[in-house]
PDB file of C-alpha atoms in Angstrom:
ATOM      1  CA  MET A   1     -21.782   6.959  18.831  1.00  0.00           C
ATOM      2  CA  THR A   2     -24.858   8.349  20.557  1.00  0.00           C
ATOM      3  CA  LEU A   3     -27.376   6.799  22.895  1.00  0.00           C
ATOM      4  CA  PRO A   4     -30.862   6.035  21.552  1.00  0.00           C
ATOM      5  CA  ARG A   5     -33.471   8.773  21.852  1.00  0.00           C
ATOM      6  CA  GLY A   6     -34.961   8.821  25.341  1.00  0.00           C
ATOM      7  CA  PHE A   7     -32.279   6.533  26.800  1.00  0.00           C
ATOM      8  CA  LYS A   8     -30.952   9.041  29.341  1.00  0.00           C
ATOM      9  CA  ALA A   9     -34.393   9.914  30.746  1.00  0.00           C
ATOM     10  CA  ASN A  10     -35.350   6.233  30.953  1.00  0.00           C
ATOM     11  CA  ALA A  11     -32.006   5.437  32.600  1.00  0.00           C
ATOM     12  CA  GLU A  12     -32.625   8.079  35.269  1.00  0.00           C
ATOM     13  CA  ARG A  13     -36.109   6.676  36.010  1.00  0.00           C
ATOM     14  CA  GLU A  14     -34.881   3.076  36.132  1.00  0.00           C
ATOM     15  CA  ALA A  15     -31.900   3.975  38.344  1.00  0.00           C
ATOM     16  CA  LEU A  16     -34.164   5.759  40.822  1.00  0.00           C
ATOM     17  CA  ARG A  17     -36.594   2.809  40.774  1.00  0.00           C
ATOM     18  CA  LEU A  18     -33.802   0.332  41.593  1.00  0.00           C
ATOM     19  CA  ARG A  19     -32.417   2.630  44.270  1.00  0.00           C
ATOM     20  CA  ARG A  20     -35.885   2.869  45.886  1.00  0.00           C
ATOM     21  CA  GLU A  21     -36.076  -0.936  45.906  1.00  0.00           C
ATOM     22  CA  LEU A  22     -32.848  -0.837  47.922  1.00  0.00           C
ATOM     23  CA  ASP A  23     -34.372   1.769  50.295  1.00  0.00           C
ATOM     24  CA  LEU A  24     -31.862   4.404  49.243  1.00  0.00           C
ATOM     25  CA  GLY A  25     -32.627   8.103  49.418  1.00  0.00           C
ATOM     26  CA  ASP A  26     -31.907  10.455  46.542  1.00  0.00           C
ATOM     27  CA  THR A  27     -28.473  11.365  47.871  1.00  0.00           C
ATOM     28  CA  ASP A  28     -27.417   8.026  49.412  1.00  0.00           C
ATOM     29  CA  ALA A  29     -24.360   6.242  48.064  1.00  0.00           C
ATOM     30  CA  LEU A  30     -25.079   3.009  46.209  1.00  0.00           C
ATOM     31  CA  ASN A  31     -23.233  -0.085  47.380  1.00  0.00           C
ATOM     32  CA  VAL A  32     -22.900  -2.208  44.225  1.00  0.00           C
ATOM     33  CA  ASP A  33     -22.608  -5.360  46.318  1.00  0.00           C
ATOM     34  CA  ASP A  34     -26.090  -4.653  47.721  1.00  0.00           C
ATOM     35  CA  LEU A  35     -27.416  -4.084  44.207  1.00  0.00           C
ATOM     36  CA  ALA A  36     -25.839  -7.346  43.037  1.00  0.00           C
ATOM     37  CA  ASP A  37     -27.475  -9.210  45.937  1.00  0.00           C
ATOM     38  CA  HIS A  38     -30.801  -7.577  45.073  1.00  0.00           C
ATOM     39  CA  LEU A  39     -30.441  -8.719  41.451  1.00  0.00           C
ATOM     40  CA  LYS A  40     -29.298 -12.190  42.616  1.00  0.00           C
ATOM     41  CA  VAL A  41     -25.885 -11.775  41.000  1.00  0.00           C
ATOM     42  CA  LYS A  42     -22.771 -13.196  42.625  1.00  0.00           C
ATOM     43  CA  ILE A  43     -19.573 -11.132  42.585  1.00  0.00           C
ATOM     44  CA  VAL A  44     -16.263 -13.006  42.568  1.00  0.00           C
ATOM     45  CA  SER A  45     -12.739 -11.643  42.550  1.00  0.00           C
ATOM     46  CA  ALA A  46     -10.732 -13.058  39.638  1.00  0.00           C
ATOM     47  CA  GLU A  47      -7.895 -14.011  41.982  1.00  0.00           C
ATOM     48  CA  LYS A  48     -10.164 -16.772  43.315  1.00  0.00           C
ATOM     49  CA  LEU A  49     -10.160 -18.236  39.802  1.00  0.00           C
ATOM     50  CA  VAL A  50      -6.646 -17.537  38.495  1.00  0.00           C
ATOM     51  CA  SER A  51      -3.414 -16.486  40.147  1.00  0.00           C
ATOM     52  CA  ARG A  52      -2.810 -12.823  40.858  1.00  0.00           C
ATOM     53  CA  THR A  53       0.470 -13.220  38.949  1.00  0.00           C
ATOM     54  CA  ARG A  54      -1.488 -14.145  35.812  1.00  0.00           C
ATOM     55  CA  LEU A  55      -3.718 -11.085  36.249  1.00  0.00           C
ATOM     56  CA  GLU A  56      -0.647  -8.879  36.664  1.00  0.00           C
ATOM     57  CA  GLU A  57       0.864 -10.435  33.517  1.00  0.00           C
ATOM     58  CA  LEU A  58      -2.321  -9.678  31.552  1.00  0.00           C
ATOM     59  CA  GLU A  59      -2.203  -6.114  32.869  1.00  0.00           C
ATOM     60  CA  ARG A  60       1.410  -5.734  31.672  1.00  0.00           C
ATOM     61  CA  ILE A  61       0.535  -7.114  28.231  1.00  0.00           C
ATOM     62  CA  GLN A  62      -2.525  -4.915  27.787  1.00  0.00           C
ATOM     63  CA  ALA A  63      -3.432  -2.417  30.498  1.00  0.00           C
ATOM     64  CA  TYR A  64      -7.118  -2.444  31.433  1.00  0.00           C
ATOM     65  CA  ALA A  65      -7.850  -5.372  29.098  1.00  0.00           C
ATOM     66  CA  PHE A  66      -9.850  -6.899  31.939  1.00  0.00           C
ATOM     67  CA  SER A  67     -11.703  -4.982  34.613  1.00  0.00           C
ATOM     68  CA  ALA A  68     -14.825  -7.111  35.047  1.00  0.00           C
ATOM     69  CA  ALA A  69     -16.846  -9.646  33.096  1.00  0.00           C
ATOM     70  CA  THR A  70     -20.207 -11.350  33.465  1.00  0.00           C
ATOM     71  CA  PHE A  71     -20.662 -15.076  33.079  1.00  0.00           C
ATOM     72  CA  GLN A  72     -23.673 -17.303  33.383  1.00  0.00           C
ATOM     73  CA  VAL A  73     -22.950 -20.560  35.193  1.00  0.00           C
ATOM     74  CA  SER A  74     -25.731 -23.055  35.876  1.00  0.00           C
ATOM     75  CA  GLY A  75     -28.342 -20.372  35.246  1.00  0.00           C
ATOM     76  CA  ARG A  76     -26.777 -17.911  37.692  1.00  0.00           C
ATOM     77  CA  ASN A  77     -25.126 -14.632  36.717  1.00  0.00           C
ATOM     78  CA  ILE A  78     -21.641 -14.109  38.101  1.00  0.00           C
ATOM     79  CA  VAL A  79     -19.608 -10.917  37.794  1.00  0.00           C
ATOM     80  CA  VAL A  80     -15.867 -11.510  37.980  1.00  0.00           C
ATOM     81  CA  THR A  81     -13.854  -8.461  39.033  1.00  0.00           C
ATOM     82  CA  ASN A  82     -10.186  -7.582  38.729  1.00  0.00           C
ATOM     83  CA  PRO A  83      -8.569  -7.232  42.183  1.00  0.00           C
ATOM     84  CA  LEU A  84      -5.924  -4.926  40.704  1.00  0.00           C
ATOM     85  CA  ARG A  85      -8.469  -2.112  40.344  1.00  0.00           C
ATOM     86  CA  THR A  86      -9.121   0.618  42.923  1.00  0.00           C
ATOM     87  CA  PRO A  87     -12.327   0.384  44.989  1.00  0.00           C
ATOM     88  CA  GLY A  88     -13.877   3.229  42.971  1.00  0.00           C
ATOM     89  CA  ARG A  89     -13.017   1.552  39.693  1.00  0.00           C
ATOM     90  CA  ARG A  90     -14.333  -1.785  40.980  1.00  0.00           C
ATOM     91  CA  ALA A  91     -17.653  -0.124  41.895  1.00  0.00           C
ATOM     92  CA  SER A  92     -17.872   1.409  38.433  1.00  0.00           C
ATOM     93  CA  ASP A  93     -16.998  -1.898  36.773  1.00  0.00           C
ATOM     94  CA  VAL A  94     -19.600  -3.831  38.772  1.00  0.00           C
ATOM     95  CA  ALA A  95     -22.246  -1.160  38.055  1.00  0.00           C
ATOM     96  CA  HIS A  96     -21.382  -1.485  34.350  1.00  0.00           C
ATOM     97  CA  GLU A  97     -21.748  -5.276  34.397  1.00  0.00           C
ATOM     98  CA  LEU A  98     -24.996  -5.137  36.367  1.00  0.00           C
ATOM     99  CA  SER A  99     -26.250  -2.595  33.835  1.00  0.00           C
ATOM    100  CA  HIS A 100     -25.790  -5.149  31.045  1.00  0.00           C
ATOM    101  CA  LEU A 101     -28.060  -7.494  32.995  1.00  0.00           C
ATOM    102  CA  VAL A 102     -30.706  -4.889  33.850  1.00  0.00           C
ATOM    103  CA  LEU A 103     -30.731  -3.724  30.218  1.00  0.00           C
ATOM    104  CA  LYS A 104     -30.959  -7.364  29.082  1.00  0.00           C
ATOM    105  CA  HIS A 105     -27.958  -7.173  26.768  1.00  0.00           C
ATOM    106  CA  ASP A 106     -26.784 -10.332  25.007  1.00  0.00           C
ATOM    107  CA  LEU A 107     -23.184 -11.437  25.283  1.00  0.00           C
ATOM    108  CA  THR A 108     -22.625 -11.962  21.580  1.00  0.00           C
ATOM    109  CA  GLU A 109     -19.034 -11.187  20.664  1.00  0.00           C
ATOM    110  CA  ILE A 110     -15.995 -13.215  21.658  1.00  0.00           C
ATOM    111  CA  ARG A 111     -12.656 -11.451  21.929  1.00  0.00           C
ATOM    112  CA  GLU A 112      -9.337 -12.987  22.877  1.00  0.00           C
ATOM    113  CA  VAL A 113      -6.600 -11.335  24.935  1.00  0.00           C
ATOM    114  CA  ASN A 114      -3.408 -13.284  25.610  1.00  0.00           C
ATOM    115  CA  GLY A 115      -5.144 -16.564  24.810  1.00  0.00           C
ATOM    116  CA  MET A 116      -8.019 -15.844  27.209  1.00  0.00           C
ATOM    117  CA  PRO A 117     -11.474 -15.650  25.591  1.00  0.00           C
ATOM    118  CA  PHE A 118     -13.873 -12.912  26.712  1.00  0.00           C
ATOM    119  CA  ARG A 119     -17.494 -12.540  25.681  1.00  0.00           C
ATOM    120  CA  THR A 120     -18.696  -9.003  25.207  1.00  0.00           C
ATOM    121  CA  CYS A 121     -21.600  -6.969  23.891  1.00  0.00           C
ATOM    122  CA  ARG A 122     -21.918  -4.829  20.801  1.00  0.00           C
ATOM    123  CA  PRO A 123     -20.276  -1.375  21.065  1.00  0.00           C
ATOM    124  CA  GLU A 124     -23.622   0.459  21.377  1.00  0.00           C
ATOM    125  CA  GLU A 125     -24.575  -1.830  24.268  1.00  0.00           C
ATOM    126  CA  GLU A 126     -21.231  -1.154  25.945  1.00  0.00           C
ATOM    127  CA  GLU A 127     -21.972   2.571  25.694  1.00  0.00           C
ATOM    128  CA  GLN A 128     -25.436   2.034  27.180  1.00  0.00           C
ATOM    129  CA  ALA A 129     -24.023  -0.016  30.079  1.00  0.00           C
ATOM    130  CA  THR A 130     -21.428   2.672  30.801  1.00  0.00           C
ATOM    131  CA  ALA A 131     -24.076   5.401  30.787  1.00  0.00           C
ATOM    132  CA  PHE A 132     -26.546   3.413  32.893  1.00  0.00           C
ATOM    133  CA  GLY A 133     -23.861   2.297  35.343  1.00  0.00           C
ATOM    134  CA  GLY A 134     -22.928   5.927  35.934  1.00  0.00           C
ATOM    135  CA  THR A 135     -26.598   6.816  36.361  1.00  0.00           C
ATOM    136  CA  LEU A 136     -27.041   4.051  38.946  1.00  0.00           C
ATOM    137  CA  MET A 137     -24.081   5.292  40.951  1.00  0.00           C
ATOM    138  CA  LEU A 138     -24.728   9.022  40.511  1.00  0.00           C
ATOM    139  CA  PRO A 139     -28.345   9.756  39.542  1.00  0.00           C
ATOM    140  CA  ARG A 140     -29.348  13.305  38.722  1.00  0.00           C
ATOM    141  CA  PRO A 141     -30.956  14.152  42.134  1.00  0.00           C
ATOM    142  CA  LEU A 142     -27.775  13.043  43.897  1.00  0.00           C
ATOM    143  CA  LEU A 143     -25.691  15.268  41.618  1.00  0.00           C
ATOM    144  CA  VAL A 144     -28.001  18.252  42.121  1.00  0.00           C
ATOM    145  CA  GLY A 145     -27.548  17.842  45.893  1.00  0.00           C
ATOM    146  CA  ALA A 146     -23.786  17.686  45.467  1.00  0.00           C
ATOM    147  CA  VAL A 147     -23.711  20.819  43.315  1.00  0.00           C
ATOM    148  CA  LEU A 148     -25.892  22.644  45.859  1.00  0.00           C
ATOM    149  CA  ARG A 149     -23.170  21.792  48.417  1.00  0.00           C
ATOM    150  CA  GLN A 150     -20.727  23.284  45.900  1.00  0.00           C
ATOM    151  CA  TRP A 151     -18.982  19.983  45.291  1.00  0.00           C
ATOM    152  CA  GLY A 152     -17.120  19.323  42.078  1.00  0.00           C
ATOM    153  CA  PRO A 153     -16.218  15.943  40.566  1.00  0.00           C
ATOM    154  CA  THR A 154     -13.365  15.338  43.032  1.00  0.00           C
ATOM    155  CA  GLN A 155     -15.560  15.744  46.116  1.00  0.00           C
ATOM    156  CA  ILE A 156     -18.377  13.739  44.498  1.00  0.00           C
ATOM    157  CA  ALA A 157     -15.967  10.883  43.719  1.00  0.00           C
ATOM    158  CA  GLU A 158     -14.542  10.859  47.241  1.00  0.00           C
ATOM    159  CA  HIS A 159     -17.927  10.998  48.968  1.00  0.00           C
ATOM    160  CA  TYR A 160     -19.705   8.427  46.781  1.00  0.00           C
ATOM    161  CA  GLY A 161     -16.855   5.947  46.265  1.00  0.00           C
ATOM    162  CA  VAL A 162     -16.574   6.261  42.488  1.00  0.00           C
ATOM    163  CA  THR A 163     -13.721   7.235  40.213  1.00  0.00           C
ATOM    164  CA  GLU A 164     -13.135  10.884  39.520  1.00  0.00           C
ATOM    165  CA  GLU A 165     -13.571  10.063  35.821  1.00  0.00           C
ATOM    166  CA  MET A 166     -17.085   8.750  36.459  1.00  0.00           C
ATOM    167  CA  ALA A 167     -17.977  11.732  38.633  1.00  0.00           C
ATOM    168  CA  ARG A 168     -16.697  14.135  35.957  1.00  0.00           C
ATOM    169  CA  TYR A 169     -18.563  12.250  33.207  1.00  0.00           C
ATOM    170  CA  ARG A 170     -21.888  12.402  35.073  1.00  0.00           C
ATOM    171  CA  TYR A 171     -21.288  15.987  36.266  1.00  0.00           C
ATOM    172  CA  ASN A 172     -20.657  17.146  32.706  1.00  0.00           C
ATOM    173  CA  THR A 173     -23.183  15.052  30.768  1.00  0.00           C
ATOM    174  CA  THR A 174     -26.125  15.852  33.059  1.00  0.00           C
ATOM    175  CA  GLY A 175     -25.542  19.614  33.031  1.00  0.00           C
ATOM    176  CA  VAL A 176     -26.434  19.836  36.732  1.00  0.00           C
ATOM    177  CA  ALA A 177     -23.921  22.608  37.465  1.00  0.00           C
ATOM    178  CA  LYS A 178     -25.549  24.874  34.857  1.00  0.00           C
ATOM    179  CA  GLN A 179     -29.022  23.877  36.047  1.00  0.00           C
ATOM    180  CA  VAL A 180     -28.293  24.722  39.690  1.00  0.00           C
ATOM    181  CA  ARG A 181     -26.492  27.978  38.892  1.00  0.00           C
ATOM    182  CA  GLY A 182     -29.441  29.011  36.693  1.00  0.00           C
ATOM    183  CA  ARG A 183     -31.897  28.884  39.620  1.00  0.00           C
TER     184      ARG A 183
END
């Protein structure tokens, strides 16, 4: 599956616009909790809603079946996160969920895991939210700065509080290493 034509360039512009609204510089780390507050979205840990034991049981039944989900309650958007995830994964998950809201995706599909219903978006919208979430956390100018410091995905992940997988994804898909070396 591929992203729609022009999506990546628009995602970069929109990410930088949102980051400016938060008074972040090009190379500042994004705190997803600040972005959620800015977007008037509440973030709640799932262990405030169900027992941690139940979350651990779901994880044993199907690993990574639940990382985060967005619900609308009384007209307010709420992102529920999985407390079993690492801080970097939580940041990525929240950025993904906030991306659905910024991109105005509809929660249209219902899936069930271990008797628990989850609403989700169409696969192409999931791909867009993943791409935009990564762009929010690691926009191109930030990555260029990191490459100029000779950082690879591991250092980027550590410094910006994201998973190494996300840092590698953005590092590779943006082509910043080739761009900087070609100067």
